[in-house]
Amino acid sequence: MKATRLTVVSNRLAIIVDKNEDGQWQIRPGSGGLVTALGPVLRDRGGQWIGWLGSNFQEMLDEASLQELLEQGSRETGYSLTPVHLTGEEIEKYYFGFSNEILWPLFHDLASRCNFDPSYWRYYQQVNDKFARVVAENTLEEEDYVWIHDYQLILVAACLEEMGVRRRTGFFLHIPFPPLDGFIRLPWRFQILEALLRYDLVGFQTVRDRRNFMDCVRMLIPDSRVVGHGHVARCLTSKREVLVGTFPISIDYKQFAEFAGTREVQDEAWIIHANLPERQLILGVDRLDYTKGIPLRLMAFANALERYPHLRRKASLVQVVVPSREGVPEYETLKSEIEQLVGKINGRFTEVGWTPIHYIYRSLNRIELMAYYRTCEVALITPLKDGMNLVAKEFCACSIENNGVLILSEFAGAAAQLHHGALMVNPYDIEGVADAIHQACTMEEGERHMRMEKLRRSIQRYDIFRWVNAFLHTAVHQHLDEFPQAEFFVPKPMPAEI
Ligand code: ADQ
């Protein structure tokens, strides 16, 4: 049976609703890995995105105004936007609680940061059930393929099943899946594992994540078996058969490479270089998150300046931190830690005409981000653990003169694909990272070109469209272009209470 419409479900809708400088409500495209990844796909093919708006809007905006904004958003993004409304308490306990205080740290191997508050679980179930109801109301068994994304929504297929609603469903986990000895600490380990086995297809970023998942299934689910090799295997339990695959996410390579070559980006890149002349720029770009390894990276840069004094005055680190999870105490603490370190390192090393670290704490616009990708000679990407890390791929795509050097953490999902051309580092090894910084800054042009060409070729070959195609082909034996250019549909009026 062919699907004729693709419905994507994620915690956040692919847009941001907020007020502009004049206090008027506005709708803007969202940022972040998933939007970057799926936006072009849904735009070109038509489709529907179901998700939470990101705040408690029904209390701030009347229904008609919100509907109007969503219709405008649908026209601008090119696909239909269907909202799921959450109460303040749900946001607190499902989103900040279960998702971000339990699953996020646990799945990133940072169990010591987990807050296993038992009250969170009920809200996680309740919100997943709410999402399942919106899916049920806005999709049809014969038409839709429902593709659910990420750790906040693991229970959706199970909720649909319990409601007696049959849909073809796939799930993709954007973050890593932890090894068995980490996963078994989760008080709801059986429920989470069994819920994942209710999808028709479960996809992971890397072979390692999938192997971890399979180990947990073998250990915790009686009578389960894994059959098959290659990038998709079958997981057989006493109740059902589930496909389990590896699908490393990627970027729209062509769009990045072309955009990097435009006049606007070149002009912006020129301004950056003109203001920071005669020096090599090392770039770090991350959402504010403890998994991204920013403090250790700053220490590694300081260590490089200490041990390789000839880098002083010649190299500067541009560290961009994109605000994230604002108001959460742990993230505020991390922000202060970063700011103190930047101050300390700059205080120690700054000389007239040279500042070692340029710290930017805001979301850059697209032209600025591309300009940094193009201008900076080195990208320093050192997460402690990361599902994939799209910044690494974007940097390479924008290095159109093939002269950038990528320093990449062994613990980023991207390492599996990019280790041939990148300088690989252990982010916990401060001296090792410092050595890689030195190596990158002193690398001969020939080697830089050779490495970057390799990286770019690989990303070009395995781009975002290949990722979507691989997932959909496994899911419904259909390629992306077999989904018709769906005639554009306007979102349904919002039900007062979902
Ligand atoms: P993230 O951790 O958000 O998401 P990451 O792969 O680091 O994703 O990508 C961040 C995205 O935000 C990039 O596409 C980048 O262009 C954009 N971005 C970065 N800096 C920006 C800035 N200053 N201004 C505007 N936009 C900016 C999760 C997982 C990752 C996984 C992705 C995709 O945690 O491991 O790679 O999903 O699956």
XYZ file of C-alpha atoms and ligand atoms in Angstrom, residues 31-34 36 104 108 172 174-175 205 249 285 287 292 320 322 362-364 369 373 386-391 394, ligand 1:
67
model
C 16.113 26.731 13.609
C 17.745 23.513 14.835
C 18.756 20.226 13.343
C 15.361 18.758 12.531
C 17.122 22.211 8.777
C 18.364 13.789 27.245
C 23.962 11.168 26.139
C 13.711 8.309 14.114
C 18.029 12.101 16.577
C 20.077 11.671 19.729
C 21.867 7.770 13.555
C 21.116 12.279 8.990
C 29.095 26.802 16.834
C 23.461 25.339 21.034
C 28.491 20.077 23.416
C 29.099 31.081 18.788
C 22.992 29.742 20.387
C 22.910 34.810 20.162
C 21.309 33.121 17.204
C 23.022 34.184 13.989
C 26.379 31.766 9.915
C 31.569 28.845 7.920
C 26.117 14.028 19.893
C 23.532 12.211 17.780
C 25.084 13.471 14.554
C 26.147 17.160 14.619
C 25.014 18.929 11.497
C 27.318 21.900 12.063
C 27.484 22.403 7.123
P 20.871 19.795 17.592
O 21.754 19.431 18.741
O 20.139 21.078 17.668
O 19.816 18.613 17.276
P 22.989 20.050 15.501
O 23.245 18.852 14.664
O 24.068 20.515 16.423
O 21.604 19.843 16.195
O 22.580 21.236 14.536
C 22.227 22.521 14.970
C 21.557 23.257 13.818
O 21.256 24.591 14.234
C 22.416 23.359 12.573
O 21.679 22.942 11.465
C 22.777 24.827 12.447
O 22.762 25.346 11.147
C 21.740 25.517 13.266
N 22.462 26.600 13.949
C 23.603 26.449 14.592
N 24.041 27.634 15.038
C 23.158 28.546 14.675
C 23.068 29.926 14.878
N 23.979 30.605 15.561
N 22.024 30.554 14.374
C 21.101 29.874 13.696
N 21.139 28.552 13.477
C 22.156 27.888 13.978
C 19.696 17.196 17.271
C 20.804 16.303 17.800
C 22.001 16.312 16.854
C 21.550 15.938 15.442
C 20.384 16.803 15.015
C 19.827 16.316 13.691
O 21.202 16.700 19.114
O 22.971 15.403 17.296
O 22.632 16.133 14.546
O 19.329 16.747 15.957
O 19.459 14.975 13.763
